[in-house]
Coordinates of N, CA and C in Angstrom, one line a residue:
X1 N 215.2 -50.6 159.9 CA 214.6 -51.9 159.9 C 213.1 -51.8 160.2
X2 N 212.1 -52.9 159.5 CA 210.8 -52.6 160.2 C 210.5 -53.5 161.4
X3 N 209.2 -52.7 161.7 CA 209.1 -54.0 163.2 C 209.4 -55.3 163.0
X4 N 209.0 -55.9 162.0 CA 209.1 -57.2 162.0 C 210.6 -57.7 162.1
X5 N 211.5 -57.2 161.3 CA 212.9 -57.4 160.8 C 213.1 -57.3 162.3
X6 N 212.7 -55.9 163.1 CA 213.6 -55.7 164.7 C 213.1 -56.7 165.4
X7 N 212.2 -57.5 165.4 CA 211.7 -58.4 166.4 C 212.1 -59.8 165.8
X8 N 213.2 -60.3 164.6 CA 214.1 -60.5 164.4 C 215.1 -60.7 164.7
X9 N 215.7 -59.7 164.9 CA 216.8 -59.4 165.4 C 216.8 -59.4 167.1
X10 N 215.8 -58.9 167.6 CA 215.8 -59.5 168.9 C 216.0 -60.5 169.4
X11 N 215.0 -61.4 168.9 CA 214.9 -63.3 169.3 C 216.2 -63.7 168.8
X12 N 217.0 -63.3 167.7 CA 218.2 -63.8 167.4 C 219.3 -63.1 168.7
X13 N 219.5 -62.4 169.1 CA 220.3 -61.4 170.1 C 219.4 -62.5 171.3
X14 N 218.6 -62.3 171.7 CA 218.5 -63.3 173.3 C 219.0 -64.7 172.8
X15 N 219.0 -65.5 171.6 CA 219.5 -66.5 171.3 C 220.9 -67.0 171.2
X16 N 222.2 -65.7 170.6 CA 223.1 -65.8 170.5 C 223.8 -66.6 171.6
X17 N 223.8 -66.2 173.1 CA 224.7 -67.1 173.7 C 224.2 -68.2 174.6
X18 N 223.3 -69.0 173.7 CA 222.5 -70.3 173.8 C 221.5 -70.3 175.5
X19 N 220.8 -69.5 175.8 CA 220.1 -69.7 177.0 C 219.9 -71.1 177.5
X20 N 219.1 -71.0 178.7 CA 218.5 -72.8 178.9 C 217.0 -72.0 179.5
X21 N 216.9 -70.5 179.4 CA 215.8 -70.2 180.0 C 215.7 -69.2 178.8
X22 N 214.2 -68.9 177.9 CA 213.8 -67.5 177.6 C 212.7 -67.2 177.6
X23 N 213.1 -66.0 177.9 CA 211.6 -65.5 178.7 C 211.0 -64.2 176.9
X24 N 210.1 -64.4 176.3 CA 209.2 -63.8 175.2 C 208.0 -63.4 175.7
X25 N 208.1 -61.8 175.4 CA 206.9 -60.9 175.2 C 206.2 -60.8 174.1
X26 N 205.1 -61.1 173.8 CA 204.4 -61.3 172.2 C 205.6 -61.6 171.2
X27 N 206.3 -62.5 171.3 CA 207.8 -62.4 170.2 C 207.3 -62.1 168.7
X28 N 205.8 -62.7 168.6 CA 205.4 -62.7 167.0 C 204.4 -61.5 166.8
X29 N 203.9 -60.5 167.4 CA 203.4 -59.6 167.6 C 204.1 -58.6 166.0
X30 N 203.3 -58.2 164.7 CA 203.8 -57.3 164.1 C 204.3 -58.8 162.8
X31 N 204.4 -59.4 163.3 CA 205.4 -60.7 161.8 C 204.3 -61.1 161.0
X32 N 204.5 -61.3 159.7 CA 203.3 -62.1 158.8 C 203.6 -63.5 159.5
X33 N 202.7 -64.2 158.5 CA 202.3 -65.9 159.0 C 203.3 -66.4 158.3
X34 N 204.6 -66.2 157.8 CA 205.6 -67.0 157.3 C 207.0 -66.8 158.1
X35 N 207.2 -65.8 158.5 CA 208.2 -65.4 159.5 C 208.0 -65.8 160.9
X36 N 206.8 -65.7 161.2 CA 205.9 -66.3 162.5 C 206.1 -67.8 163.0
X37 N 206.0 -68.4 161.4 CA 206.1 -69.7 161.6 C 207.7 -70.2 161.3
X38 N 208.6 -69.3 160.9 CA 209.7 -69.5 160.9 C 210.2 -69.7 162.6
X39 N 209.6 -68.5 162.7 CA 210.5 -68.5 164.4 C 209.9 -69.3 165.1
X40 N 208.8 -70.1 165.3 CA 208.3 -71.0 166.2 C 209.0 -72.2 165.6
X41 N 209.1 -72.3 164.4 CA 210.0 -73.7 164.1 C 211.1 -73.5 164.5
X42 N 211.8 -72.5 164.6 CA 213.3 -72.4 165.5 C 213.1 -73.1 166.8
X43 N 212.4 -72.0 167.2 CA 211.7 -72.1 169.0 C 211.5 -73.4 169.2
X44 N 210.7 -74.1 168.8 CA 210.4 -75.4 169.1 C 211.8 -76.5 168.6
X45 N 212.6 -76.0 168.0 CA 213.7 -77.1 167.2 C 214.4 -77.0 168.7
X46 N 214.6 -75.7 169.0 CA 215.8 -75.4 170.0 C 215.6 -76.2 171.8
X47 N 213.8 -75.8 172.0 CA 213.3 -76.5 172.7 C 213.4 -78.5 172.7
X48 N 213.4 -78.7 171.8 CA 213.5 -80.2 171.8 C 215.0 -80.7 171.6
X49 N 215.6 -79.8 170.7 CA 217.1 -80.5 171.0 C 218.3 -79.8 171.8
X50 N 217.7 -78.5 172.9 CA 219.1 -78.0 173.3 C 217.6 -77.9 174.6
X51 N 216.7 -78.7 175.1 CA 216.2 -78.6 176.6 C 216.0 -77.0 176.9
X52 N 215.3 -75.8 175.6 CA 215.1 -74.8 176.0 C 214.0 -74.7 176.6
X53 N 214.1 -73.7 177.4 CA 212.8 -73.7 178.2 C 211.9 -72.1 177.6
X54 N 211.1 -71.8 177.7 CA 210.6 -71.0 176.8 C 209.5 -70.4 177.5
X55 N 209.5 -69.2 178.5 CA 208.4 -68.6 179.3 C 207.6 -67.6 177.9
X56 N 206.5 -67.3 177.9 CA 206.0 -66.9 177.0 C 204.5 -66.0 177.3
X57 N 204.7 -64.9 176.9 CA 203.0 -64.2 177.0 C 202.6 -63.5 175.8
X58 N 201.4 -64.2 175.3 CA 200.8 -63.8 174.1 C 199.5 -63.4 174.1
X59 N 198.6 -62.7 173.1 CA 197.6 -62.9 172.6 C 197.2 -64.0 171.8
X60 N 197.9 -64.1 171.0 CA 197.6 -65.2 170.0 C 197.4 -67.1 170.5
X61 N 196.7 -66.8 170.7 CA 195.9 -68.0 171.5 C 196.7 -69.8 170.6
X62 N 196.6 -69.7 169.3 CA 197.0 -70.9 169.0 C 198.0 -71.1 169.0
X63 N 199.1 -70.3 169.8 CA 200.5 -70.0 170.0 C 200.7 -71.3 171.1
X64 N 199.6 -70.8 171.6 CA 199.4 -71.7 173.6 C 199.7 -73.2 173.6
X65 N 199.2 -73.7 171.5 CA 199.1 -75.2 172.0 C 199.9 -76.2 172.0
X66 N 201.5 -75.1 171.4 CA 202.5 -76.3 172.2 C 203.3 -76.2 173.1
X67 N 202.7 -75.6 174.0 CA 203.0 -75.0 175.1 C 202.8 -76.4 176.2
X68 N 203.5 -76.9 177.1 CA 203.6 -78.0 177.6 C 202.8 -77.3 179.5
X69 N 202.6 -76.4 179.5 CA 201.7 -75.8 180.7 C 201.4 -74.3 180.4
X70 N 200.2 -73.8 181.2 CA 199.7 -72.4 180.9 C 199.3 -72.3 181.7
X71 N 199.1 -70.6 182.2 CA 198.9 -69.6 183.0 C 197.7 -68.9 182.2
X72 N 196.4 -68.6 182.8 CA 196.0 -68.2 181.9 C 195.2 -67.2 183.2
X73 N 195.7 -65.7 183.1 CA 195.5 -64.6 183.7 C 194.7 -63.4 183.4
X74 N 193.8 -63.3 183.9 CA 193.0 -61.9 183.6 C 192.9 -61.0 184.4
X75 N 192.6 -59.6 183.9 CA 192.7 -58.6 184.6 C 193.6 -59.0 186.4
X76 N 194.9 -59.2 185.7 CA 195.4 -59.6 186.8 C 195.8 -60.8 187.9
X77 N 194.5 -61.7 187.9 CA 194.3 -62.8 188.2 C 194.3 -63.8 188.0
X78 N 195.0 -65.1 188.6 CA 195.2 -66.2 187.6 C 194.0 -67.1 187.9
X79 N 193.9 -67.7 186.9 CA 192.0 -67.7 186.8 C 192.5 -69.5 186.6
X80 N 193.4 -69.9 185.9 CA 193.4 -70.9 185.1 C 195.0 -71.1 185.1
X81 N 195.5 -72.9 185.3 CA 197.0 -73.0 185.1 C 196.5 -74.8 185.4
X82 N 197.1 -74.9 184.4 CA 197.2 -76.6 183.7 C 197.9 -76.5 182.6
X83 N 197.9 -78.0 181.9 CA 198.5 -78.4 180.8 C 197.3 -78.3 179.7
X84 N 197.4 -78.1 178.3 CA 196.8 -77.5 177.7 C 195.4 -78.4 177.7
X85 N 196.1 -79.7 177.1 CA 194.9 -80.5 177.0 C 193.9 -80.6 177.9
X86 N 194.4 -80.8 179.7 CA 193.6 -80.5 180.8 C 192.4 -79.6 180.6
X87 N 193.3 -78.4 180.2 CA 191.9 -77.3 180.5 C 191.4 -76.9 179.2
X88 N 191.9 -77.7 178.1 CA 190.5 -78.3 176.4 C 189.9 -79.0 177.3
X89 N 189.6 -79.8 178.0 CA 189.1 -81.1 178.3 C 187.9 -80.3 179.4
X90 N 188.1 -79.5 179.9 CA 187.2 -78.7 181.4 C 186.6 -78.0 180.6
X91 N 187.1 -76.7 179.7 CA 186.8 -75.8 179.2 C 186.5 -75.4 178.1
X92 N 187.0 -76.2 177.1 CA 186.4 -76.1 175.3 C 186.2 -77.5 174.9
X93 N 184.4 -77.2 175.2 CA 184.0 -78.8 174.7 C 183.7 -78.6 173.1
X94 N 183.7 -79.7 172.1 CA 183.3 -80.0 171.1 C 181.9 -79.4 170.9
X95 N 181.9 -79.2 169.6 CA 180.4 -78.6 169.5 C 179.7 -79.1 168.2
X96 N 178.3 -79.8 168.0 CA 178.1 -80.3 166.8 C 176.5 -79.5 166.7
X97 N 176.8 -78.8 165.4 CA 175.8 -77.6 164.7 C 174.8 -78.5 163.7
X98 N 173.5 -78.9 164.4 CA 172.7 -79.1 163.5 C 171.9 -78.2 162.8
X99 N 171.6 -79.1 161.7 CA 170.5 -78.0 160.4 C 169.1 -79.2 161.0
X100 N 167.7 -79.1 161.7 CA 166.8 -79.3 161.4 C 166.0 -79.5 161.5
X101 N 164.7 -79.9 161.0 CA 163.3 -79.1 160.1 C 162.7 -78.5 161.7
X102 N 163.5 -79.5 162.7 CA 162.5 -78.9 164.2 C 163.5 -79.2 165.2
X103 N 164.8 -77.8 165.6 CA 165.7 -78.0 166.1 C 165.2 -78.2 168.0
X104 N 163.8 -77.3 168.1 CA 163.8 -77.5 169.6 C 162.9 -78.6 170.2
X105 N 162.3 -79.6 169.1 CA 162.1 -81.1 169.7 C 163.5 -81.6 170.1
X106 N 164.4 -81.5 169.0 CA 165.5 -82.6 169.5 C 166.6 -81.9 170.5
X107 N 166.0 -80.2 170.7 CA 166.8 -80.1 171.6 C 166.0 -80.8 173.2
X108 N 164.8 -80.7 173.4 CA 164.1 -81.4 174.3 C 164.7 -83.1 174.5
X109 N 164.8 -83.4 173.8 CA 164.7 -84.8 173.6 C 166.8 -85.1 174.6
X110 N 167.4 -84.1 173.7 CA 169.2 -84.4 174.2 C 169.2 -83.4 175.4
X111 N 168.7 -82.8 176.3 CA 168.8 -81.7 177.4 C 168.7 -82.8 178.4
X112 N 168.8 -83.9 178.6 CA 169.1 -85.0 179.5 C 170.4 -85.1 179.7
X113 N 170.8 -85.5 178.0 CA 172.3 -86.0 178.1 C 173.1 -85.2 178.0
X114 N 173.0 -83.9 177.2 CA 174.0 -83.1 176.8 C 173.5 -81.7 176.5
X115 N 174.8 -80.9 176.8 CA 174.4 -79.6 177.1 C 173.5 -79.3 175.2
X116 N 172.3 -78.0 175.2 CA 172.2 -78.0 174.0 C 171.7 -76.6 174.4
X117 N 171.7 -75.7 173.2 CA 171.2 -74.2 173.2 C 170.7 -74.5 171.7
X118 N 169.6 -73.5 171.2 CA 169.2 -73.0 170.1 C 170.2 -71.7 169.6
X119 N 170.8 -71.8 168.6 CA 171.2 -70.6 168.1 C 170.1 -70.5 166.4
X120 N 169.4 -69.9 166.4 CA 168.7 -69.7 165.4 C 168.0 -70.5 164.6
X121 N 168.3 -71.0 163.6 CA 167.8 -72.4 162.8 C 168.4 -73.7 163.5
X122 N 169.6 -73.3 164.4 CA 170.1 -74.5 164.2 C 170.4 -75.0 165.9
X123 N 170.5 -76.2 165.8 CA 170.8 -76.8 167.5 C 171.9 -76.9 167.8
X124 N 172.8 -76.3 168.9 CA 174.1 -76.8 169.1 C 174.3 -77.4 170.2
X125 N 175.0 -78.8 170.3 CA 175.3 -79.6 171.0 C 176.5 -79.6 171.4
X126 N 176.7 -79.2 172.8 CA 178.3 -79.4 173.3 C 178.6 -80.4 173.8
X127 N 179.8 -81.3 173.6 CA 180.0 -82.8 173.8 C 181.6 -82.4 174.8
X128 N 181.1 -83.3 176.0 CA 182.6 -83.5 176.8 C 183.3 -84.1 176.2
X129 N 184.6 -84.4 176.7 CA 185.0 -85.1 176.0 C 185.0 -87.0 176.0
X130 N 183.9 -87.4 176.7 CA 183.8 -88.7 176.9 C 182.4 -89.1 176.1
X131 N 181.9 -87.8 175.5 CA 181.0 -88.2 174.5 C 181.2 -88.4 173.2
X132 N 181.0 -88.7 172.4 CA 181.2 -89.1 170.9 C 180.3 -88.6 170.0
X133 N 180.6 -88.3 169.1 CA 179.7 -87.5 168.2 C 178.6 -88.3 167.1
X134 N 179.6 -89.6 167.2 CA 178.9 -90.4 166.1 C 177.8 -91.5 166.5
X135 N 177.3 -91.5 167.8 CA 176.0 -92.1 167.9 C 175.1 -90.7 167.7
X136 N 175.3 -89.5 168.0 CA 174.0 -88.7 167.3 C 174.1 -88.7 166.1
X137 N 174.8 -88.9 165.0 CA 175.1 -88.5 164.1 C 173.8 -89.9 163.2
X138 N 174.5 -91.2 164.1 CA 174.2 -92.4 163.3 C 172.3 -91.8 163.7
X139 N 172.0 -91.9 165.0 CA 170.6 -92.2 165.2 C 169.5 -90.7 164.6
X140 N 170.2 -89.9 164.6 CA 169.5 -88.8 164.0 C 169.6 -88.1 163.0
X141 N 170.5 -89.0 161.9 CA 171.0 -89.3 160.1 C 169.3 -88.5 159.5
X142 N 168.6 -89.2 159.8 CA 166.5 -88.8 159.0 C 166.8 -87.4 159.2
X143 N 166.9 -86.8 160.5 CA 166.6 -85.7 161.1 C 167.2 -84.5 160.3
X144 N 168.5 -84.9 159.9 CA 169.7 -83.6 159.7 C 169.8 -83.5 158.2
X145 N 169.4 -82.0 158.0 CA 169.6 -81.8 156.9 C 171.1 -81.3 156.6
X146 N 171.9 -80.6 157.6 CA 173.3 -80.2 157.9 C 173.7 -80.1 158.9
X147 N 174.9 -80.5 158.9 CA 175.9 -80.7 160.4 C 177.1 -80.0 160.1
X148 N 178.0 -79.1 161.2 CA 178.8 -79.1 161.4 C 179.5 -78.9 162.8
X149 N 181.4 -79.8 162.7 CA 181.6 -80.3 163.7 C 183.1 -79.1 164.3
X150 N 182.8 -79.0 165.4 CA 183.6 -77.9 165.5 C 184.9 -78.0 167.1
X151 N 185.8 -78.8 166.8 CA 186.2 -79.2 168.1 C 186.9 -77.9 168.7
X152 N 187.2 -78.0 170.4 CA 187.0 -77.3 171.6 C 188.6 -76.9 171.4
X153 N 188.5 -75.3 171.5 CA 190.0 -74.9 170.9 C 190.4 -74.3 171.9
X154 N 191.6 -73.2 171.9 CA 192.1 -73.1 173.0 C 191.4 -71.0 173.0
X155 N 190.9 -70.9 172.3 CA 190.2 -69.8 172.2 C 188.6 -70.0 172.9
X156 N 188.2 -71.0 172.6 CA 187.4 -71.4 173.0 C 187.3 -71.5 175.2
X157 N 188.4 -72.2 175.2 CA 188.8 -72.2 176.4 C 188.8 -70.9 177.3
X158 N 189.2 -69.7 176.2 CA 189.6 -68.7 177.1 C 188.4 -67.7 177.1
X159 N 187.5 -67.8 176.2 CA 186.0 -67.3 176.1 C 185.3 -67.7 177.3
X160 N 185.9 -69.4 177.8 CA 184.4 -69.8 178.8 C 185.5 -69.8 179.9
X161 N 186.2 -69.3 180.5 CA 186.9 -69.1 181.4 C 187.0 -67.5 181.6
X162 N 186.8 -66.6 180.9 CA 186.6 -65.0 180.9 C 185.8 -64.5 180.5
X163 N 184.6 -65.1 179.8 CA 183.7 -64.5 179.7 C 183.4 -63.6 177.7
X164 N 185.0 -63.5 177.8 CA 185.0 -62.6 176.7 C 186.0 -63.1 175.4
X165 N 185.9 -62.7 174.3 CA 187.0 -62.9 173.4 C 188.6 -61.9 174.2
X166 N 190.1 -63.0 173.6 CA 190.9 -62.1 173.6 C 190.6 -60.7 173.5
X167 N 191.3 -59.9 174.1 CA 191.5 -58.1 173.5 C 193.0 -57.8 172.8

């Protein structure tokens, strides 16, 4: 068998005599993106209509986001434990990437209201989530030659809570 097929056959063998608890080590670790998504469509079918409960440790970060609470542990320590949205909402804010002709007037001008950094040509604005993207959008339409809008993911989250990307 190859890894993928045995990691298959695993999740099928812990599943055989219907748990109400399972506990998964990377389960998709080694699977392409069609088998991957097969077993989370299981996972989550089993979850909603047989009350599975589903303990879970991954890398794969977009694994996390139907995940109904998280632990989120580094080198050891738990750094972070809420529900997902909660800690989108603390920790990966929205970000809108201006194109324009003079990005560090208008960063001057928004360093009142909202976080902004220069990344090269262009201005980036991080929005909590109680700010809205479309009054800058409306009042500084002249200004922008390109925008892009990049909302607060759960990778995101785990960069400004550790410092670092996944390993």
């Amino acid at each position: 068998l190859s890894g993928g097929q045995r990691r298959r056959v695993d999740i099928a063998r812990a599943l055989v005599h219907q748990p109400k608890f399972l506990i998964l080590d990377e389960p998709s670790t080694g699977l392409d993106i069609q088998t991957r998504n097969v077993i989370w469509d299981a996972l989550l079918r089993l979850r909603q209509e047989q009350g599975l409960t589903i303990l879970l440790t991954t890398h794969y970060l977009e694994e996390v986001e139907a995940a109904d609470y998280v632990y989120i542990i580094d080198h050891g320590h738990l750094i972070a434990a809420d529900t997902v949205s909660q800690l989108k909402s603390q920790y990966a804010y929205d970000t809108l990437s201006l194109d324009l002709e003079d990005p560090q007037a208008l960063a001057q001008e928004l360093a009142s209201d909202y976080q902004v950094r220069l990344d090269g040509p262009l201005l980036k604005v991080d929005l909590k989530p109680e700010q809205s993207v479309w009054p800058l959008l409306d009042r500084y339409r002249p200004l922008i030659k390109h925008f892009e809008y990049h909302r607060g993911s759960v990778d995101d989250l785990f960069i400004n809570l550790t410092g670092r990307e996944i390993r």
